[in-house]
mmCIF file of C-alpha atoms and ligand atoms in Angstrom:
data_model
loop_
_atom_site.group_PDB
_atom_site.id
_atom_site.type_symbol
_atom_site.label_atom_id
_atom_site.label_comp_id
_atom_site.label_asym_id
_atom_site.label_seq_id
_atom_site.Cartn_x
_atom_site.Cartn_y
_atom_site.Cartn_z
ATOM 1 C CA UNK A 261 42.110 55.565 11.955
ATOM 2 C CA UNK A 262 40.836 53.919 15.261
ATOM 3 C CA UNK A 263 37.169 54.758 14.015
ATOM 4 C CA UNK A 264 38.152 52.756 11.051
ATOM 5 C CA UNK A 265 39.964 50.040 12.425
ATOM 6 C CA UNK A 266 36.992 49.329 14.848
ATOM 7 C CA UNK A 267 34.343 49.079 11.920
ATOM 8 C CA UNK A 268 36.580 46.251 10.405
ATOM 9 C CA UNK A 269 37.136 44.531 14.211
ATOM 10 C CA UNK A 270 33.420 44.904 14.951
ATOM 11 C CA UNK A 271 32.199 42.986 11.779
ATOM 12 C CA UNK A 272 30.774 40.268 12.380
ATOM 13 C CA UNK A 273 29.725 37.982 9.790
ATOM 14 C CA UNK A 274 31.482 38.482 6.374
ATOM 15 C CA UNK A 275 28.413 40.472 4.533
ATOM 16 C CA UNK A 276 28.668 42.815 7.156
ATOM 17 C CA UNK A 277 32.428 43.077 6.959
ATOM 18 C CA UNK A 278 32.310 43.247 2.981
ATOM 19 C CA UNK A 279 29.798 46.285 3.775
ATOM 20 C CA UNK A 280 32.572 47.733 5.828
ATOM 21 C CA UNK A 281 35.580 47.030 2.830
ATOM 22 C CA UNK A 282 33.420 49.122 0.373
ATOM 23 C CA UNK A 283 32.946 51.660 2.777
ATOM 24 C CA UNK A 284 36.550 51.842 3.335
ATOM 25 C CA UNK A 285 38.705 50.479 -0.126
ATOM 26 C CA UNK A 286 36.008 50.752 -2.376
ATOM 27 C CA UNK A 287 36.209 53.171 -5.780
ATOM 28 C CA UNK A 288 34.191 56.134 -3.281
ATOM 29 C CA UNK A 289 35.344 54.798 -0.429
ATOM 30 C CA UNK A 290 37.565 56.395 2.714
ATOM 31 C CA UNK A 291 40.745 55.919 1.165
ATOM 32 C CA UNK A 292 40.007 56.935 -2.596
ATOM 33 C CA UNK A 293 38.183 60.199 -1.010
ATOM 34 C CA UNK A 294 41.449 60.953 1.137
ATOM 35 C CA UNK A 295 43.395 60.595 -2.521
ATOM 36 C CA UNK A 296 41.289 62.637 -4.104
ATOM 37 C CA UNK A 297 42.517 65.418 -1.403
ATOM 38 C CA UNK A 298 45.886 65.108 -2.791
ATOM 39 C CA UNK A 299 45.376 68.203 -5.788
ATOM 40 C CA UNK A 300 44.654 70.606 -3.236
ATOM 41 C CA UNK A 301 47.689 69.192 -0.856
ATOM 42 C CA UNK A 302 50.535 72.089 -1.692
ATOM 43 C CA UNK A 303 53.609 70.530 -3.689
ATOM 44 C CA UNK A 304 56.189 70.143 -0.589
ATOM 45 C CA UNK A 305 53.892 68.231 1.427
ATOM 46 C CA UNK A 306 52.108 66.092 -1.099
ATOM 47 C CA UNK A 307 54.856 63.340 -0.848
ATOM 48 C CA UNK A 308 54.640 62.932 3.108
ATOM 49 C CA UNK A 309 50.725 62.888 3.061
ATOM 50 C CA UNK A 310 50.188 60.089 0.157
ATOM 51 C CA UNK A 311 53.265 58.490 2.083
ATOM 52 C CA UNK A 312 51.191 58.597 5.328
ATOM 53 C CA UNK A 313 47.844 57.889 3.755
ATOM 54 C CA UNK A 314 49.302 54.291 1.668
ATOM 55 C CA UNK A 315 50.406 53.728 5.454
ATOM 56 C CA UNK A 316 47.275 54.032 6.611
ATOM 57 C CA UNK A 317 45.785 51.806 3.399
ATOM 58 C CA UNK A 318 48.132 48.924 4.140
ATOM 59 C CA UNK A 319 47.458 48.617 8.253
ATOM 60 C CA UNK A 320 44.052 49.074 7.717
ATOM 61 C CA UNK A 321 44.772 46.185 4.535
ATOM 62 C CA UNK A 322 46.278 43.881 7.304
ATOM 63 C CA UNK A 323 43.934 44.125 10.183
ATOM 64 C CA UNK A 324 41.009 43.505 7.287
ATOM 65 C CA UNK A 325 42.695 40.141 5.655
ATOM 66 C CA UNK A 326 43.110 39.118 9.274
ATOM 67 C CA UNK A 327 39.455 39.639 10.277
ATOM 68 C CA UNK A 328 38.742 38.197 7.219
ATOM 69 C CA UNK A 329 40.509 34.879 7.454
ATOM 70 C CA UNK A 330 38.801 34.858 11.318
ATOM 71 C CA UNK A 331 35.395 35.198 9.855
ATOM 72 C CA UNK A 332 36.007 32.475 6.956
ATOM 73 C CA UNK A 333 37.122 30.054 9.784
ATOM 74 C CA UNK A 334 33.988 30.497 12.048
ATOM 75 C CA UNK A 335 31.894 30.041 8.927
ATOM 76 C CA UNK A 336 33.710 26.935 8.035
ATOM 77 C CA UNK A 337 33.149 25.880 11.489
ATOM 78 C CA UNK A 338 29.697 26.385 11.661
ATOM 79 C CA UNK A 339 29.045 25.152 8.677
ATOM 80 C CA UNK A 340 31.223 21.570 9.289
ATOM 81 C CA UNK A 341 29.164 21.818 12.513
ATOM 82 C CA UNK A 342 25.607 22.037 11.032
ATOM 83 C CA UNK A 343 26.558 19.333 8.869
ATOM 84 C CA UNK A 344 28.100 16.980 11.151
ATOM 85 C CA UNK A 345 26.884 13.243 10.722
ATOM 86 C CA UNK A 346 27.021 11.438 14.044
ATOM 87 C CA UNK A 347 28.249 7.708 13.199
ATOM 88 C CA UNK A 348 27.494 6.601 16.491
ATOM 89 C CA UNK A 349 23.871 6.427 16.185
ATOM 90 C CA UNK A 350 21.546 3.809 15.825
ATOM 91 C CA UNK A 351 21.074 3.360 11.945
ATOM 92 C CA UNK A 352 18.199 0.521 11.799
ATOM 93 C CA UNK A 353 19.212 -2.443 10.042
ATOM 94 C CA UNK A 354 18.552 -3.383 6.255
ATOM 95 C CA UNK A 355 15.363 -5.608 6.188
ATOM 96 C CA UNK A 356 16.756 -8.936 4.902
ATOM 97 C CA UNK A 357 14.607 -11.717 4.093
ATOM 98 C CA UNK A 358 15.821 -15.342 5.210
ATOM 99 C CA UNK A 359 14.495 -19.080 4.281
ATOM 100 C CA UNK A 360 11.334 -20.194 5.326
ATOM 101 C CA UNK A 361 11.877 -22.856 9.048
ATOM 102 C CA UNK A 362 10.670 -25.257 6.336
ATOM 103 C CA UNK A 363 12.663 -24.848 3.406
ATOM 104 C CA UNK A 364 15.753 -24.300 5.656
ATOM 105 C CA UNK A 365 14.991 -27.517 7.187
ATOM 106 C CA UNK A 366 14.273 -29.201 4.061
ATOM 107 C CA UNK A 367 17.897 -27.996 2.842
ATOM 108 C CA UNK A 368 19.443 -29.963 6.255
ATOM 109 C CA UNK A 369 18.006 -33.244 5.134
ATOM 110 C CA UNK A 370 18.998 -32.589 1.556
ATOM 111 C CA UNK A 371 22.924 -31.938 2.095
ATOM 112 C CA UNK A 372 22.794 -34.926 4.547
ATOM 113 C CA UNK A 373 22.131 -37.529 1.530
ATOM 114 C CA UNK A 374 23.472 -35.407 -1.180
ATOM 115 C CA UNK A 375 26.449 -35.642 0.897
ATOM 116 C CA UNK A 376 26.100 -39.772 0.672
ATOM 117 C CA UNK A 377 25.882 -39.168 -3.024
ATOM 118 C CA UNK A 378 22.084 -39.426 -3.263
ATOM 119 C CA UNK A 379 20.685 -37.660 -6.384
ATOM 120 C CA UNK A 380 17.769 -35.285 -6.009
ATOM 121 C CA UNK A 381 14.733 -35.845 -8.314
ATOM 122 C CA UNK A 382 11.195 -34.185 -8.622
ATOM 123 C CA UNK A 383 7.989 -36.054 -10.220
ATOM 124 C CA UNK A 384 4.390 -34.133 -10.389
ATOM 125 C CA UNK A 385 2.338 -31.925 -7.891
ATOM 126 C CA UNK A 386 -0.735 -33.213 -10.066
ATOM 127 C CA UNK A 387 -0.582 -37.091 -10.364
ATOM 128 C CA UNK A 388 -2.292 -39.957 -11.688
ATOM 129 C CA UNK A 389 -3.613 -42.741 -10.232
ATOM 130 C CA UNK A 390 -1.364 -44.872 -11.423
ATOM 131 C CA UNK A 391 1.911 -42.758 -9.914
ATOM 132 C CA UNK A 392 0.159 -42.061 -6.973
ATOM 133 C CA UNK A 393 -1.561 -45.518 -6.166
ATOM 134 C CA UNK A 394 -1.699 -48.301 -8.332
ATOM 135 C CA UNK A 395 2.021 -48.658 -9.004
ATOM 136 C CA UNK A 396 3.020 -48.598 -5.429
ATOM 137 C CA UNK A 397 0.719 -51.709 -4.938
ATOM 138 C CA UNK A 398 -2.501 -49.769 -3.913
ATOM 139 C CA UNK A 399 -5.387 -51.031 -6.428
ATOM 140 C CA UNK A 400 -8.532 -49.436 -6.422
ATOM 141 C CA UNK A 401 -10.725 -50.175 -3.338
ATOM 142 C CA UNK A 402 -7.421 -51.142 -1.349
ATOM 143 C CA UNK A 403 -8.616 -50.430 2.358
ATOM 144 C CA UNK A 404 -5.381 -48.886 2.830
ATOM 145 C CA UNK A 405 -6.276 -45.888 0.227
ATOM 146 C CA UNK A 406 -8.308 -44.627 3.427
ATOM 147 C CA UNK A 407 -5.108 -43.874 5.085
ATOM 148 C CA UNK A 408 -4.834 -40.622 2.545
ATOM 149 C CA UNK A 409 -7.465 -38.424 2.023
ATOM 150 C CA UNK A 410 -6.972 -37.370 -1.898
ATOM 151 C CA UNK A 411 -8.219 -34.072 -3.410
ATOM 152 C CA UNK A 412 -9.468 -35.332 -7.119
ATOM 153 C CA UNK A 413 -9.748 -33.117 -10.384
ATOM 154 C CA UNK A 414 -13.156 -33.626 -12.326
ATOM 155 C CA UNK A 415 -11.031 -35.325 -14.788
ATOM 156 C CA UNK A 416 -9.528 -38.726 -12.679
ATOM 157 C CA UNK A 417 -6.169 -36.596 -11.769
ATOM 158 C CA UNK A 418 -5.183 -35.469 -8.389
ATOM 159 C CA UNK A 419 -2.726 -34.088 -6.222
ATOM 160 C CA UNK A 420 -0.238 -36.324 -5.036
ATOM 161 C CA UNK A 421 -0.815 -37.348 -1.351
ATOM 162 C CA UNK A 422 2.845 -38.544 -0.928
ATOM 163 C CA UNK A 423 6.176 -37.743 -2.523
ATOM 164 C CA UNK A 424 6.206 -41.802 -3.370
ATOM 165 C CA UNK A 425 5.172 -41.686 -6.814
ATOM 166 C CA UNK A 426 8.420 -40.037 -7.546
ATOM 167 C CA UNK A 427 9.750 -43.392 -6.764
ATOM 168 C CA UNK A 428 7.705 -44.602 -9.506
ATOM 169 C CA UNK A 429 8.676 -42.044 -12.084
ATOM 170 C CA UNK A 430 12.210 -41.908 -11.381
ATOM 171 C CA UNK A 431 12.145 -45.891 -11.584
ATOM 172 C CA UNK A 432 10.473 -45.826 -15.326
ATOM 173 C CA UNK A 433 12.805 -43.049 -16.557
ATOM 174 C CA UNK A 434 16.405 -44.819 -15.267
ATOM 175 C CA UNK A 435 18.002 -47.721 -14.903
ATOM 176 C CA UNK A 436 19.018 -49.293 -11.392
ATOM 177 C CA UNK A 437 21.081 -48.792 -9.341
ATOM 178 C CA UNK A 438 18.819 -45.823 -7.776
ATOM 179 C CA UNK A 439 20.086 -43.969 -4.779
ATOM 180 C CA UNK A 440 17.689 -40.926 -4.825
ATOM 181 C CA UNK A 441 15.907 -38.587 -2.604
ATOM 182 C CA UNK A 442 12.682 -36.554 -3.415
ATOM 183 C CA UNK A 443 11.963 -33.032 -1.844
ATOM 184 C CA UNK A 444 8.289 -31.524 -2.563
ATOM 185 C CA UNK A 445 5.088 -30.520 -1.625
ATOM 186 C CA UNK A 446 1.954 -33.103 -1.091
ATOM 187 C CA UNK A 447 -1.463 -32.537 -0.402
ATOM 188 C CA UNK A 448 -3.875 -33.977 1.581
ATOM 189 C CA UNK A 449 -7.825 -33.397 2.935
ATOM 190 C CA UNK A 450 -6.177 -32.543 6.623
ATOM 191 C CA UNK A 451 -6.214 -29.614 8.709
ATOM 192 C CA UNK A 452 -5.760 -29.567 12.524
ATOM 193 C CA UNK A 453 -2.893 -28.740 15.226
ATOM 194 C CA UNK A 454 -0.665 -31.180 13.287
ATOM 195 C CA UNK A 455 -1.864 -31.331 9.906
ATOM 196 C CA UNK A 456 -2.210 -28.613 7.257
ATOM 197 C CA UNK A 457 -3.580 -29.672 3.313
ATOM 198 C CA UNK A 458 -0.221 -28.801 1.564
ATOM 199 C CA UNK A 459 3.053 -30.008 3.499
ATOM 200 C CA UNK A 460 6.261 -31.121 2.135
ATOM 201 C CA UNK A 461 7.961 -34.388 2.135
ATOM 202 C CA UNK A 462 11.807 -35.830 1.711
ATOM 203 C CA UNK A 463 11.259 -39.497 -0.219
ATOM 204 C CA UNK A 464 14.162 -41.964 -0.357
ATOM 205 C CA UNK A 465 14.471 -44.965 -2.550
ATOM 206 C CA UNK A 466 17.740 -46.896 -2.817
ATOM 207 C CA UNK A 467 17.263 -49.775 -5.404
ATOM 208 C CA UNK A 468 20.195 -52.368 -6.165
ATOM 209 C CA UNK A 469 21.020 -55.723 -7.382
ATOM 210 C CA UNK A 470 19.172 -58.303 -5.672
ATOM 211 C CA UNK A 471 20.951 -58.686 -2.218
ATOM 212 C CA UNK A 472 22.677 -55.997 -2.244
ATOM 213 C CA UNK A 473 20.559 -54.040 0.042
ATOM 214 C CA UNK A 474 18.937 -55.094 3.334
ATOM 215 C CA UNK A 475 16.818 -53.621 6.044
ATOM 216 C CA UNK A 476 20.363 -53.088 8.306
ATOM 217 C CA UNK A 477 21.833 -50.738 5.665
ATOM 218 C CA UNK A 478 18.375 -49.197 5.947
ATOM 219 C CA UNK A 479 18.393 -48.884 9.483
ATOM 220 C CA UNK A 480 22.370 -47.633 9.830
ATOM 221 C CA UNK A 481 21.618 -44.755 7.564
ATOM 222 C CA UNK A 482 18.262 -43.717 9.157
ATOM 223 C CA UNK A 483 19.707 -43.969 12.663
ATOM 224 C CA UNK A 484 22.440 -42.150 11.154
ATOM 225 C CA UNK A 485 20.416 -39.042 9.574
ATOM 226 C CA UNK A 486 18.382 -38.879 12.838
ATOM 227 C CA UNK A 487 21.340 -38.241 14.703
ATOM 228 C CA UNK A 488 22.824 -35.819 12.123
ATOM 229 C CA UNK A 489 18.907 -33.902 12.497
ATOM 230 C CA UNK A 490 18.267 -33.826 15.962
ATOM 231 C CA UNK A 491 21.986 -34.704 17.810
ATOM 232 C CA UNK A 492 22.219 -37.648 21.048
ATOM 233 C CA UNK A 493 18.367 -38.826 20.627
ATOM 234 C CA UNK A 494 17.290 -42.924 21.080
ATOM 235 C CA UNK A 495 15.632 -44.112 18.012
ATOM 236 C CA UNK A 496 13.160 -46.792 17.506
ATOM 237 C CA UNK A 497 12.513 -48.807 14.562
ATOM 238 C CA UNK A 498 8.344 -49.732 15.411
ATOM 239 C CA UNK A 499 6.675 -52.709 13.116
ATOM 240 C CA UNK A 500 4.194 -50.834 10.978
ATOM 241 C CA UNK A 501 2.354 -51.458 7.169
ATOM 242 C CA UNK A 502 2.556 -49.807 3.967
ATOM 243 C CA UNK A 503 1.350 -51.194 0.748
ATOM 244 C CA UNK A 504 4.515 -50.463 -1.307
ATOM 245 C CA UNK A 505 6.846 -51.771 1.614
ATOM 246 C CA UNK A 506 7.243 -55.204 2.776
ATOM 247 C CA UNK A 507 8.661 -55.389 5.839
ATOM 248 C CA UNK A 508 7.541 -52.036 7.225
ATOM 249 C CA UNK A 509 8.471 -49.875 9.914
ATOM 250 C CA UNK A 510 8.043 -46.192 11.419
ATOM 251 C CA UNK A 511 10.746 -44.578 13.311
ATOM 252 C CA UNK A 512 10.566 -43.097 16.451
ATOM 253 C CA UNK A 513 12.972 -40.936 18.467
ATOM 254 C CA UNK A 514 12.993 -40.323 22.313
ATOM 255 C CA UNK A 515 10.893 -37.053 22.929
ATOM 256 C CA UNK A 516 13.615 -34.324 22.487
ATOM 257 C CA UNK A 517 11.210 -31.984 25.175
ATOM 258 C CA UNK A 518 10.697 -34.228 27.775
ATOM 259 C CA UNK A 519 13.864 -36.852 26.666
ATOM 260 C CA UNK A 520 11.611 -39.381 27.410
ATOM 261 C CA UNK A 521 10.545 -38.792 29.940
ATOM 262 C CA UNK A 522 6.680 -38.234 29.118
ATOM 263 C CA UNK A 523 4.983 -35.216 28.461
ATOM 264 C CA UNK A 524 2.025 -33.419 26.134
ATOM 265 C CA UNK A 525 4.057 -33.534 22.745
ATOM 266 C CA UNK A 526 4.822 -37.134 22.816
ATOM 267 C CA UNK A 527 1.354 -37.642 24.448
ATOM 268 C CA UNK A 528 3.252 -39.059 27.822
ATOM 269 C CA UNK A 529 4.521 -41.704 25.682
ATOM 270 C CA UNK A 530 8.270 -40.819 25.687
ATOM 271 C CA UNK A 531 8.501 -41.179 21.891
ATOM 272 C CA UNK A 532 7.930 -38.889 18.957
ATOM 273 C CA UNK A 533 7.055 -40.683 15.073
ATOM 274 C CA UNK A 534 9.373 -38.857 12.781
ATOM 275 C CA UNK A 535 9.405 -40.830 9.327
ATOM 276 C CA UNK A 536 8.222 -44.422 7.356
ATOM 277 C CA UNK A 537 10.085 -46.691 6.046
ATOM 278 C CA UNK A 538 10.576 -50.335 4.697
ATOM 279 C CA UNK A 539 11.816 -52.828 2.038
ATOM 280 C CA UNK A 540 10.142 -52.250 -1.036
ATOM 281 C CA UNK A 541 7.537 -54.520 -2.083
ATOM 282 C CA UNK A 542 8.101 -56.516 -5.170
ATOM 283 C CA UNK A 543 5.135 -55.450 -6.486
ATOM 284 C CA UNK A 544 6.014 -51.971 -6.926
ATOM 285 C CA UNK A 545 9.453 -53.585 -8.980
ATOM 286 C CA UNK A 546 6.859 -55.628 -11.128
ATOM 287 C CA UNK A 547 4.994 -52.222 -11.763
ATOM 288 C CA UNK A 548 7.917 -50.507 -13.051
ATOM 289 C CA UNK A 549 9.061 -53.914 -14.471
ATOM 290 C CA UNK A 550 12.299 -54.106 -12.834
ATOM 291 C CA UNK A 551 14.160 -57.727 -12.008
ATOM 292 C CA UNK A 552 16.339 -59.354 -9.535
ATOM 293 C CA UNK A 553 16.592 -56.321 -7.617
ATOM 294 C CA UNK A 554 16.064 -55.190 -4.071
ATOM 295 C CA UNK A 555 15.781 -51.816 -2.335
ATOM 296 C CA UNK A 556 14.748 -49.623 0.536
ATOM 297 C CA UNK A 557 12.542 -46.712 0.484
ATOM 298 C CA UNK A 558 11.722 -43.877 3.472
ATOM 299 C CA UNK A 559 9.762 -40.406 3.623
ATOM 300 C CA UNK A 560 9.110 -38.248 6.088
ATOM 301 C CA UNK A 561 7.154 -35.106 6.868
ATOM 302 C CA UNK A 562 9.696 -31.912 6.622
ATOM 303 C CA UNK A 563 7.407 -29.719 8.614
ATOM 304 C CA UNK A 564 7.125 -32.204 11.634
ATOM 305 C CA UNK A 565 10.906 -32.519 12.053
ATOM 306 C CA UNK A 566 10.736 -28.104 11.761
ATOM 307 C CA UNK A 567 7.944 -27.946 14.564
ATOM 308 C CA UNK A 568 10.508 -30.120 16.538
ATOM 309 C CA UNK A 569 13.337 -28.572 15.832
ATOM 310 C CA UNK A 570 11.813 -25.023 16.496
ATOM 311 C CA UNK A 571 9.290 -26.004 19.210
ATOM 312 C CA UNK A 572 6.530 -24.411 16.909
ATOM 313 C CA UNK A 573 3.080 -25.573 18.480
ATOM 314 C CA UNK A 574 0.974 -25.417 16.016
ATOM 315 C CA UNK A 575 1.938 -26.356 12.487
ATOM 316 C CA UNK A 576 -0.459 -24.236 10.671
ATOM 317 C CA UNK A 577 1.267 -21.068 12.038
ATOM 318 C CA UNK A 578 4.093 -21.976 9.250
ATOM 319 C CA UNK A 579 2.121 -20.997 6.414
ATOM 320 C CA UNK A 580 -0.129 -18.425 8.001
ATOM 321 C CA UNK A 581 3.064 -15.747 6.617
ATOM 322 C CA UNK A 582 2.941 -14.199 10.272
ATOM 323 C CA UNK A 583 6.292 -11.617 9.549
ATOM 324 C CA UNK A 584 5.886 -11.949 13.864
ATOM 325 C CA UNK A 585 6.511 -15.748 13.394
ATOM 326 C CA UNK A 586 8.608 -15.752 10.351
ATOM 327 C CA UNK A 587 11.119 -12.740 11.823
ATOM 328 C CA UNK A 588 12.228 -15.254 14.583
ATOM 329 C CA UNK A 589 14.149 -17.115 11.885
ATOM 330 C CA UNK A 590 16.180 -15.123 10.388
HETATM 331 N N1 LIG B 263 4.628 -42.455 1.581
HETATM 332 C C1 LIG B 263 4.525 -42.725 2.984
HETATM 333 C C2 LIG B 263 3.628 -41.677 3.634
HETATM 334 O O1 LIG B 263 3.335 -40.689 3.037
HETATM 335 C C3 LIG B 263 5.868 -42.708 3.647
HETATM 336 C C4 LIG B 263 6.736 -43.832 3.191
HETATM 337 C C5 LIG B 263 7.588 -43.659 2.103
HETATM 338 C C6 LIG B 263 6.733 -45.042 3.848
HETATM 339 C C7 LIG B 263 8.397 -44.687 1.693
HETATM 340 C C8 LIG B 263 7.546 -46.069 3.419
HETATM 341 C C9 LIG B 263 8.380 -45.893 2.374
HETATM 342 O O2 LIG B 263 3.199 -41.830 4.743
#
């Protein structure tokens, strides 16, 4: 019995202990041997020995289903421990992809005049001369044609140099009163620290009954935006020239790195050029043969106000698709 009752205790894992209940309550096991004695047990004492031997059967029974249940329970353990996931460690994050600095910036300027109920149209990447130039009071050989340097197809077209034509087109296709704005790429012969061939634009155009608009509404809402772009900045309306404004001006603010102070990125001048702008020249109006109106018209440079607003040095690091560069945006 204590030989017995050891094999079970000793088991331990339960293959070894299964080895042990065959070799004990299995069909030629210990206890089915010790039955089998019982024919050659004489008559009077047969009762008292199967009496002591189902005794026997059912302690040994009890110490088994206990060793059993142990061994289950360490096996569970072990197993729940093998298994264990750790949810305090570091997991890496899921690689997300965010807006470009540009388009995120373009998006700011957007809201800001979709918000003032400005409608957003789009014209052509490849122009004609007519959109591009000739409409917005630029004939051929007009000195001021310089200004742009144009890529040309074989075939007279070319890509637009400024999102102005979309002036032009949205002009010819509705009737005024226009209050739009015009997001989208442009192209030009350029490529240097602040330049780059492809760029992107925001246009504006307001166009209403004659009077109804003046260069102060102009100059509110500019001042306005500016302040909405880049926060408590001085801005500067400067006396400039473009052919399809008349008067014209560019618009400065105070150097938001040095805040005016002088210093390399406003070349010690205390002011940075951020967009042009202007009263639009009735020649443009005869072009698109509209009368007794009068209007305003902007655009500026969308990846100019990013390198401010992100202190990006060189603009052509923006479309080199540097994930180094890019990954500081998200
Ligand atoms: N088209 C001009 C440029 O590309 C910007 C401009 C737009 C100026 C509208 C005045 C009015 O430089």
């Amino acid at each position: 019995m204590k030989a017995l009752e050891e094999k079970i205790l000793r088991a331990d894992t339960l293959e070894a202990l299964e080895a042990v209940r065959v070799e004990i309550f299995g069909k030629k096991g210990y206890i089915a041997s010790e039955f089998a004695k019982m024919k050659e047990i004489p008559g009077p004492e047969k009762k008292a020995f199967a009496e002591g031997l189902n005794r026997l059967k059912a302690q040994l029974q009890r110490i088994y289903d206990e060793k059993r249940e142990a061994l289950k329970a360490e096996a569970l353990e072990a197993k729940m421990r093998a298994e264990a996931i750790d949810v305090t460690l570091y997991g890496g994050r899921p690689n997300k992809g965010a807006l470009h600095p540009v388009m995120e910036t373009m998006d700011k300027i957007i809201d800001y005049f979709v918000a003032l109920n400005f409608s957003v149209e789009s014209g052509e990447m490849v122009e004609d001369d007519f959109h591009n130039f000739e409409a917005l009071n630029l004939p051929k050989y007009h000195p001021a044609r310089d200004m742009q340097d144009t890529f040309y197809f074989k075939d007279g077209m070319l890509l637009r140099t400024h999102t102005s034509p979309v002036q032009i087109r949205t002009m010819k296709s509705q009737k005024p009163p226009i209050r739009m704005i015009a997001p989208g790429a442009v192209f030009r012969r350029d490529y240097d620290l602040t330049h780059t061939p492809m760029f992107h634009q925001v246009e504006g155009l307001v166009v209403d009954e004659k009077g109804k608009v003046s260069f102060a509404n102009l100059k509110a809402i500019l001042t306005d935006f500016l302040h909405y772009m880049f926060g408590d900045v001085d801005v500067r309306f400067r006396p400039s020239f473009f052919p399809f404004t008349e008067p014209s001006a560019e618009v400065d603010i105070s150097c938001i790195f040095c805040g005016g102070e002088g210093c390399r990125v406003c070349s010690h001048t205390g002011w940075i050029e951020i967009l042009g702008c202007g009263i639009v020249d009735p020649n443009v109006f005869k072009a698109v043969e509209y009368e007794d109106v009068s209007g305003y018209a902007f655009g500026l440079g969308v990846e100019r106000i990013a390198m401010l607003m992100h202190r990006i040095p060189d603009l052509r690091s923006l479309f080199e698709g540097d994930l180094r560069l890019l990954e500081q945006f998200r």
